[in-house]
Amino acid sequence: MATDQVLTGSAPAGESGVGAQAAEAAEPKRAQISRLPSLTGLRFLAALAVFAHHAFLPIPPLRLLADDRTEFRLFRWFDQAGGLGVSFFFVLSGFVLTWSARDNDTTTGFWRRRFVKIYPNYVVAWVLAMVLFASDYTSTRIAVANLFMVQVWVPKYFTNFSVDSPSWSLGVEAVFYLSFPLLLAVFRRIDARHLKYWIIGAIAAVWATPAVAYAAFPKTPLVPSGQDLSVSAYWFSYVLPPVRMVDFALGILVALAVKHGRWRNIGMIPSFVLLAGGYWLTYHVPYLYGQRAAMIIPIALLIAAAATADIEGRFSLFRNRTMVWLGEISFAFYLLHYIALSWLRKQLGTEMYSTTQGIAMLVGAAVGTVVLSWLLYRLVEAPLVRRFSRPRRAARTEVVA
């Protein structure tokens, strides 16, 4: 979920003639102005979409609304918001890590920064979830699997989404980070003129995944969410790290296309319109297609459009100080929001509430999670990143110099 934000320019490869000269001339300017703050701001909206999905899940550990009609209507509206947010984060990770990649970086240096950025927050969230509610019903085996981020490797629904439920995606991201140095080295060798074919191929692979899942996996047992969908098919299409690697790879390819001037930008407003259309499409396709495929093209378009707006200095709603701040704490928000919702429900007992009361509580939970996220960012994430993202010897050398 978390992504680097520091851009260091690198000369485009695979260009020739006037196009290469223009790209090279533009690169210093890009390096100066493009820390991609709009993408940072958009991260919070993606995390908020996942919050909305969980807020209206009609399950006992979370549900607050007494009225069935309202509860299930809201559940229907936000059912695919979680898939939208997670897919956005996966593509965004590939894009921003590629954009910020440094030519002189080492694999171990990259892994060190990712570990320091991600794992301390993850452990804090794991501890909070276990102490506040998850230990009541979580076996030691599943708890340990979560702690070491391997809960995503078995087709078991209540293992995949256990302890702090949204943390499954960090188990997937961990595989992305381990693979990124190799993927980037391979993709950088692609002729820039051929990137569009690779991008089309990645999108086609995303669309093909649910088709394989529906055709190749058993029809039972069903997921407990009420969908006519087997646990194994859901795991293969939505959770399994090598399958979700396609989303991450798409982000890498789109970033390279933008860097090389090989991306046709349609702008942020058309991208948002298409994303809304993709979300509408999720109501009209089989469930697994709605989880990723229906929105994957608009997600890629929006990420590229926001990055281009920053590169070219165009107006962006997501580049202001508030949105960037919210984006900076969005990783912590993503990890903590389910804990806040579950703890709130546990403290309230079994009582259900009117729509007005329930919505007010959920707004309060969102605001409270923002505050807690800021504390986690300020007290854990930011200081540890500053202290340990580089080897001590390199840090000392830089200070002396």
Short mmCIF file of C-alpha atoms in Angstrom, two decimals, residues 3-367:
data_model
loop_
_atom_site.label_atom_id
_atom_site.label_comp_id
_atom_site.label_asym_id
_atom_site.label_seq_id
_atom_site.Cartn_x
_atom_site.Cartn_y
_atom_site.Cartn_z
CA THR A 3 4.83 3.82 -2.04
CA ASP A 4 8.04 5.86 -2.37
CA GLN A 5 7.51 9.43 -3.45
CA VAL A 6 11.01 10.63 -4.36
CA LEU A 7 11.64 10.98 -8.08
CA THR A 8 15.13 10.66 -9.53
CA GLY A 9 15.17 11.06 -13.27
CA SER A 10 16.76 8.53 -15.59
CA ALA A 11 17.30 8.78 -19.31
CA PRO A 12 14.68 7.03 -21.43
CA ALA A 13 15.71 3.91 -23.26
CA GLY A 14 14.53 2.64 -26.61
CA GLU A 15 14.01 6.14 -28.14
CA SER A 16 15.76 7.55 -31.15
CA GLY A 17 15.94 10.73 -33.22
CA VAL A 18 13.89 13.81 -32.28
CA GLY A 19 11.73 11.87 -29.81
CA ALA A 20 14.80 10.81 -27.83
CA GLN A 21 16.20 14.36 -27.77
CA ALA A 22 12.88 15.78 -26.56
CA ALA A 23 12.58 13.13 -23.85
CA GLU A 24 16.13 13.77 -22.67
CA ALA A 25 15.52 17.52 -22.59
CA ALA A 26 12.37 17.04 -20.55
CA GLU A 27 13.96 14.71 -18.00
CA PRO A 28 15.73 17.33 -15.83
CA LYS A 29 12.52 19.32 -15.61
CA ARG A 30 10.61 16.20 -14.59
CA ALA A 31 13.19 15.42 -11.92
CA GLN A 32 12.82 18.90 -10.45
CA ILE A 33 9.04 19.23 -10.27
CA SER A 34 7.64 15.73 -10.19
CA ARG A 35 7.43 14.22 -6.76
CA LEU A 36 3.97 13.11 -7.86
CA PRO A 37 2.01 14.63 -4.95
CA SER A 38 -1.30 14.02 -6.74
CA LEU A 39 -0.70 10.28 -6.54
CA THR A 40 0.00 10.68 -2.84
CA GLY A 41 -3.34 12.44 -2.43
CA LEU A 42 -5.18 9.80 -4.43
CA ARG A 43 -3.86 7.12 -2.10
CA PHE A 44 -6.16 8.36 0.65
CA LEU A 45 -9.23 8.13 -1.59
CA ALA A 46 -8.30 4.51 -2.34
CA ALA A 47 -7.94 3.77 1.38
CA LEU A 48 -11.27 5.50 2.02
CA ALA A 49 -12.93 3.27 -0.57
CA VAL A 50 -11.72 0.22 1.34
CA PHE A 51 -13.02 1.77 4.57
CA ALA A 52 -16.46 2.23 2.98
CA HIS A 53 -16.49 -1.39 1.84
CA HIS A 54 -15.82 -2.66 5.35
CA ALA A 55 -18.10 -0.13 7.02
CA PHE A 56 -21.16 -1.59 5.29
CA LEU A 57 -20.33 -5.28 5.34
CA PRO A 58 -23.47 -6.91 6.83
CA ILE A 59 -21.56 -9.20 9.19
CA PRO A 60 -21.88 -9.33 13.01
CA PRO A 61 -18.30 -8.16 13.79
CA LEU A 62 -18.91 -4.91 11.86
CA ARG A 63 -22.59 -4.17 11.25
CA LEU A 64 -24.15 -1.17 13.02
CA LEU A 65 -27.37 -0.41 11.09
CA ALA A 66 -30.58 -2.00 12.29
CA ASP A 67 -32.57 -1.48 9.10
CA ASP A 68 -31.99 -4.42 6.75
CA ARG A 69 -33.07 -2.56 3.65
CA THR A 70 -30.64 0.31 4.22
CA GLU A 71 -27.81 -1.98 5.30
CA PHE A 72 -28.01 -4.19 2.24
CA ARG A 73 -28.50 -1.27 -0.13
CA LEU A 74 -25.33 0.34 1.18
CA PHE A 75 -23.54 -2.99 1.06
CA ARG A 76 -24.56 -3.32 -2.57
CA TRP A 77 -23.30 0.17 -3.38
CA PHE A 78 -19.90 -0.33 -1.75
CA ASP A 79 -19.40 -4.06 -2.29
CA GLN A 80 -16.75 -3.56 -4.97
CA ALA A 81 -15.17 -0.47 -3.40
CA GLY A 82 -12.68 -2.73 -1.62
CA GLY A 83 -11.64 -4.33 -4.89
CA LEU A 84 -11.29 -0.89 -6.43
CA GLY A 85 -9.07 0.38 -3.62
CA VAL A 86 -6.83 -2.66 -3.53
CA SER A 87 -6.40 -2.82 -7.32
CA PHE A 88 -5.60 0.89 -7.35
CA PHE A 89 -2.92 0.36 -4.70
CA PHE A 90 -1.37 -2.57 -6.57
CA VAL A 91 -1.08 -0.67 -9.86
CA LEU A 92 0.04 2.47 -8.04
CA SER A 93 2.83 0.58 -6.27
CA GLY A 94 4.29 -0.58 -9.56
CA PHE A 95 3.99 2.89 -11.07
CA VAL A 96 5.56 4.89 -8.24
CA LEU A 97 8.33 2.45 -7.45
CA THR A 98 9.31 2.51 -11.12
CA TRP A 99 9.09 6.28 -11.29
CA SER A 100 11.29 6.72 -8.23
CA ALA A 101 13.79 3.97 -9.09
CA ARG A 102 17.41 5.07 -8.93
CA ASP A 103 19.97 3.80 -11.39
CA ASN A 104 22.61 3.45 -8.65
CA ASP A 105 20.31 1.66 -6.21
CA THR A 106 21.03 -1.84 -4.97
CA THR A 107 18.58 -4.68 -4.51
CA THR A 108 19.35 -4.94 -0.80
CA GLY A 109 19.02 -1.17 -0.42
CA PHE A 110 15.60 -1.26 -2.04
CA TRP A 111 14.47 -4.17 0.12
CA ARG A 112 15.73 -2.42 3.25
CA ARG A 113 13.66 0.70 2.52
CA ARG A 114 10.54 -1.34 1.77
CA PHE A 115 10.92 -3.40 4.95
CA VAL A 116 11.39 -0.34 7.18
CA LYS A 117 8.48 1.44 5.53
CA ILE A 118 6.00 -1.44 5.72
CA TYR A 119 6.73 -3.98 8.41
CA PRO A 120 6.86 -1.91 11.64
CA ASN A 121 3.38 -0.46 10.93
CA TYR A 122 2.18 -3.92 10.00
CA VAL A 123 3.37 -5.40 13.30
CA VAL A 124 1.77 -2.59 15.31
CA ALA A 125 -1.55 -3.23 13.57
CA TRP A 126 -1.19 -7.00 14.12
CA VAL A 127 -0.59 -6.49 17.85
CA LEU A 128 -3.53 -4.09 18.18
CA ALA A 129 -5.89 -6.46 16.37
CA MET A 130 -4.80 -9.45 18.45
CA VAL A 131 -5.12 -7.56 21.75
CA LEU A 132 -8.42 -5.84 21.01
CA PHE A 133 -10.44 -8.62 19.38
CA ALA A 134 -8.73 -11.16 17.12
CA SER A 135 -7.23 -13.33 19.87
CA ASP A 136 -10.77 -14.31 20.88
CA TYR A 137 -11.19 -16.48 17.79
CA THR A 138 -7.81 -16.76 16.02
CA SER A 139 -5.66 -19.86 16.34
CA THR A 140 -1.95 -19.56 17.03
CA ARG A 141 -1.16 -20.99 13.59
CA ILE A 142 -3.22 -18.38 11.77
CA ALA A 143 -1.94 -15.57 13.98
CA VAL A 144 1.67 -16.51 13.24
CA ALA A 145 0.91 -16.83 9.52
CA ASN A 146 -0.41 -13.27 9.60
CA LEU A 147 2.58 -11.99 11.51
CA PHE A 148 4.91 -13.34 8.82
CA MET A 149 2.65 -12.25 5.93
CA VAL A 150 2.07 -15.73 4.52
CA GLN A 151 -1.69 -15.94 5.10
CA VAL A 152 -2.31 -15.39 1.38
CA TRP A 153 -0.70 -18.60 0.18
CA VAL A 154 -3.48 -21.05 1.06
CA PRO A 155 -7.02 -21.14 -0.40
CA LYS A 156 -8.74 -20.69 2.97
CA TYR A 157 -11.03 -17.70 3.29
CA PHE A 158 -10.80 -17.33 7.07
CA THR A 159 -7.02 -17.57 6.89
CA ASN A 160 -6.65 -15.05 4.07
CA PHE A 161 -8.86 -12.49 5.85
CA SER A 162 -7.89 -13.03 9.47
CA VAL A 163 -6.53 -10.94 12.37
CA ASP A 164 -6.50 -7.48 10.70
CA SER A 165 -8.47 -8.44 7.60
CA PRO A 166 -7.13 -5.83 5.12
CA SER A 167 -3.55 -6.83 5.91
CA TRP A 168 -3.78 -9.70 3.41
CA SER A 169 -2.86 -7.23 0.69
CA LEU A 170 0.43 -6.48 2.44
CA GLY A 171 1.31 -10.15 2.15
CA VAL A 172 0.79 -9.74 -1.59
CA GLU A 173 2.73 -6.47 -1.72
CA ALA A 174 5.66 -8.16 0.04
CA VAL A 175 5.97 -10.50 -2.94
CA PHE A 176 5.83 -7.49 -5.27
CA TYR A 177 8.70 -5.85 -3.43
CA LEU A 178 10.83 -8.97 -3.49
CA SER A 179 10.26 -9.25 -7.25
CA PHE A 180 10.51 -5.59 -8.20
CA PRO A 181 14.29 -5.32 -8.88
CA LEU A 182 14.11 -8.24 -11.32
CA LEU A 183 10.87 -7.08 -12.95
CA LEU A 184 12.19 -3.57 -13.46
CA ALA A 185 15.44 -4.85 -14.97
CA VAL A 186 13.48 -7.00 -17.42
CA PHE A 187 10.90 -4.37 -18.35
CA ARG A 188 13.54 -1.68 -18.89
CA ARG A 189 14.89 -3.79 -21.72
CA ILE A 190 11.61 -3.51 -23.64
CA ASP A 191 11.80 -1.18 -26.63
CA ALA A 192 9.69 1.84 -25.67
CA ARG A 193 7.79 1.51 -28.95
CA HIS A 194 6.59 -1.93 -27.86
CA LEU A 195 5.41 -1.00 -24.35
CA LYS A 196 1.84 -0.57 -25.56
CA TYR A 197 1.70 -4.23 -26.52
CA TRP A 198 2.92 -5.30 -23.10
CA ILE A 199 0.36 -3.03 -21.44
CA ILE A 200 -2.41 -4.51 -23.56
CA GLY A 201 -1.15 -7.97 -22.65
CA ALA A 202 -1.21 -7.19 -18.94
CA ILE A 203 -4.77 -5.87 -19.18
CA ALA A 204 -5.81 -8.96 -21.14
CA ALA A 205 -4.25 -11.15 -18.42
CA VAL A 206 -6.30 -9.37 -15.75
CA TRP A 207 -9.47 -10.03 -17.74
CA ALA A 208 -8.48 -13.64 -18.35
CA THR A 209 -7.91 -14.41 -14.67
CA PRO A 210 -11.58 -14.61 -13.58
CA ALA A 211 -12.39 -16.67 -16.68
CA VAL A 212 -9.77 -19.22 -15.60
CA ALA A 213 -11.01 -19.11 -12.01
CA TYR A 214 -14.62 -19.78 -12.98
CA ALA A 215 -13.69 -22.54 -15.42
CA ALA A 216 -10.91 -24.38 -13.62
CA PHE A 217 -11.77 -24.36 -9.93
CA PRO A 218 -14.40 -26.28 -7.95
CA LYS A 219 -17.80 -24.66 -7.47
CA THR A 220 -17.82 -25.36 -3.73
CA PRO A 221 -17.34 -24.58 -0.90
CA LEU A 222 -18.76 -21.10 -1.34
CA VAL A 223 -17.31 -17.93 0.13
CA PRO A 224 -19.23 -16.83 3.25
CA SER A 225 -20.06 -13.40 1.82
CA GLY A 226 -23.13 -14.74 0.01
CA GLN A 227 -21.67 -14.69 -3.49
CA ASP A 228 -22.19 -17.72 -5.72
CA LEU A 229 -18.45 -18.22 -5.83
CA SER A 230 -16.10 -20.86 -4.50
CA VAL A 231 -13.37 -20.13 -1.98
CA SER A 232 -10.65 -21.51 -4.26
CA ALA A 233 -11.78 -19.50 -7.30
CA TYR A 234 -11.91 -16.32 -5.22
CA TRP A 235 -8.47 -17.00 -3.77
CA PHE A 236 -6.92 -17.65 -7.18
CA SER A 237 -8.42 -14.59 -8.87
CA TYR A 238 -8.25 -12.02 -6.08
CA VAL A 239 -5.70 -13.04 -3.44
CA LEU A 240 -2.92 -15.26 -4.87
CA PRO A 241 0.27 -13.13 -5.15
CA PRO A 242 1.58 -14.40 -8.53
CA VAL A 243 -1.82 -13.65 -10.08
CA ARG A 244 -2.05 -10.17 -8.56
CA MET A 245 1.51 -9.56 -9.80
CA VAL A 246 -0.09 -8.65 -13.13
CA ASP A 247 -1.63 -5.51 -11.56
CA PHE A 248 1.77 -4.52 -10.19
CA ALA A 249 3.48 -5.22 -13.52
CA LEU A 250 0.89 -3.07 -15.28
CA GLY A 251 1.89 -0.17 -13.03
CA ILE A 252 5.55 -0.66 -13.94
CA LEU A 253 4.78 -0.73 -17.66
CA VAL A 254 2.55 2.36 -17.53
CA ALA A 255 5.24 4.27 -15.62
CA LEU A 256 7.82 3.38 -18.26
CA ALA A 257 5.44 4.45 -21.01
CA VAL A 258 4.85 7.82 -19.33
CA LYS A 259 8.58 8.29 -18.77
CA HIS A 260 9.35 7.56 -22.40
CA GLY A 261 6.61 9.83 -23.71
CA ARG A 262 4.74 6.80 -25.06
CA TRP A 263 1.52 7.32 -23.10
CA ARG A 264 -1.53 9.06 -24.55
CA ASN A 265 -2.89 11.02 -21.60
CA ILE A 266 -6.66 11.60 -21.57
CA GLY A 267 -6.69 13.79 -18.47
CA MET A 268 -7.95 13.31 -14.94
CA ILE A 269 -11.61 14.21 -15.42
CA PRO A 270 -12.17 11.73 -18.30
CA SER A 271 -10.26 9.14 -16.29
CA PHE A 272 -12.56 9.64 -13.30
CA VAL A 273 -15.60 9.41 -15.58
CA LEU A 274 -14.30 6.13 -17.00
CA LEU A 275 -13.59 4.87 -13.48
CA ALA A 276 -17.17 5.64 -12.49
CA GLY A 277 -18.27 3.75 -15.60
CA GLY A 278 -16.04 0.84 -14.66
CA TYR A 279 -17.57 0.78 -11.19
CA TRP A 280 -21.06 0.79 -12.71
CA LEU A 281 -19.98 -2.13 -14.87
CA THR A 282 -19.19 -4.17 -11.76
CA TYR A 283 -22.95 -4.48 -11.16
CA HIS A 284 -23.43 -6.08 -14.58
CA VAL A 285 -20.60 -8.63 -14.84
CA PRO A 286 -19.86 -11.79 -12.82
CA TYR A 287 -18.44 -10.97 -9.40
CA LEU A 288 -14.78 -11.79 -10.07
CA TYR A 289 -14.72 -9.62 -13.17
CA GLY A 290 -15.99 -6.76 -11.03
CA GLN A 291 -13.24 -7.21 -8.45
CA ARG A 292 -10.44 -6.20 -10.81
CA ALA A 293 -11.09 -6.39 -14.53
CA ALA A 294 -13.96 -3.93 -14.92
CA MET A 295 -11.90 -1.11 -13.38
CA ILE A 296 -8.33 -1.93 -14.37
CA ILE A 297 -8.14 0.29 -17.48
CA PRO A 298 -9.60 3.39 -15.77
CA ILE A 299 -7.26 2.82 -12.80
CA ALA A 300 -4.22 2.85 -15.08
CA LEU A 301 -5.53 5.89 -16.96
CA LEU A 302 -6.16 7.83 -13.73
CA ILE A 303 -2.75 7.08 -12.24
CA ALA A 304 -1.01 8.15 -15.44
CA ALA A 305 -3.19 11.26 -15.74
CA ALA A 306 -2.46 12.35 -12.15
CA ALA A 307 1.26 11.80 -12.65
CA THR A 308 1.17 13.75 -15.92
CA ALA A 309 -0.67 16.62 -14.22
CA ASP A 310 2.17 16.87 -11.70
CA ILE A 311 4.87 16.54 -14.34
CA GLU A 312 3.35 19.31 -16.45
CA GLY A 313 2.32 21.51 -13.53
CA ARG A 314 -1.40 21.34 -14.33
CA PHE A 315 -4.11 21.96 -11.74
CA SER A 316 -4.90 18.99 -9.53
CA LEU A 317 -7.35 18.71 -6.64
CA PHE A 318 -5.10 16.12 -5.03
CA ARG A 319 -1.90 18.15 -4.83
CA ASN A 320 -2.94 20.48 -2.00
CA ARG A 321 -1.41 20.22 1.44
CA THR A 322 -4.39 18.50 3.06
CA MET A 323 -4.68 15.76 0.46
CA VAL A 324 -0.94 15.12 0.46
CA TRP A 325 -0.97 14.87 4.27
CA LEU A 326 -3.87 12.43 4.15
CA GLY A 327 -2.01 10.46 1.49
CA GLU A 328 1.08 10.27 3.68
CA ILE A 329 -0.91 8.69 6.52
CA SER A 330 -3.02 6.53 4.19
CA PHE A 331 -0.94 3.40 4.73
CA ALA A 332 -1.51 3.64 8.47
CA PHE A 333 -5.19 4.42 7.83
CA TYR A 334 -5.51 1.34 5.66
CA LEU A 335 -4.03 -0.87 8.38
CA LEU A 336 -5.99 0.65 11.27
CA HIS A 337 -9.48 1.25 9.91
CA TYR A 338 -10.71 -2.35 10.21
CA ILE A 339 -9.35 -2.50 13.75
CA ALA A 340 -11.25 0.67 14.63
CA LEU A 341 -14.50 -0.64 13.12
CA SER A 342 -14.19 -4.03 14.81
CA TRP A 343 -13.28 -2.56 18.19
CA LEU A 344 -16.20 -0.12 17.99
CA ARG A 345 -18.64 -2.92 17.26
CA LYS A 346 -17.23 -5.00 20.12
CA GLN A 347 -17.57 -2.12 22.60
CA LEU A 348 -21.18 -1.53 21.60
CA GLY A 349 -22.21 -5.11 22.19
CA THR A 350 -25.12 -6.44 20.17
CA GLU A 351 -27.24 -3.28 20.01
CA MET A 352 -28.13 -2.03 16.52
CA TYR A 353 -28.74 1.59 15.56
CA SER A 354 -30.81 3.80 13.30
CA THR A 355 -29.35 4.83 9.97
CA THR A 356 -28.59 8.34 11.24
CA GLN A 357 -26.90 7.05 14.40
CA GLY A 358 -24.98 4.36 12.55
CA ILE A 359 -23.67 6.71 9.86
CA ALA A 360 -22.63 9.21 12.53
CA MET A 361 -20.69 6.47 14.32
CA LEU A 362 -18.98 5.45 11.09
CA VAL A 363 -17.99 9.04 10.35
CA GLY A 364 -16.63 9.25 13.88
CA ALA A 365 -14.72 6.01 13.34
CA ALA A 366 -13.21 7.41 10.13
CA VAL A 367 -12.12 10.63 11.86
#
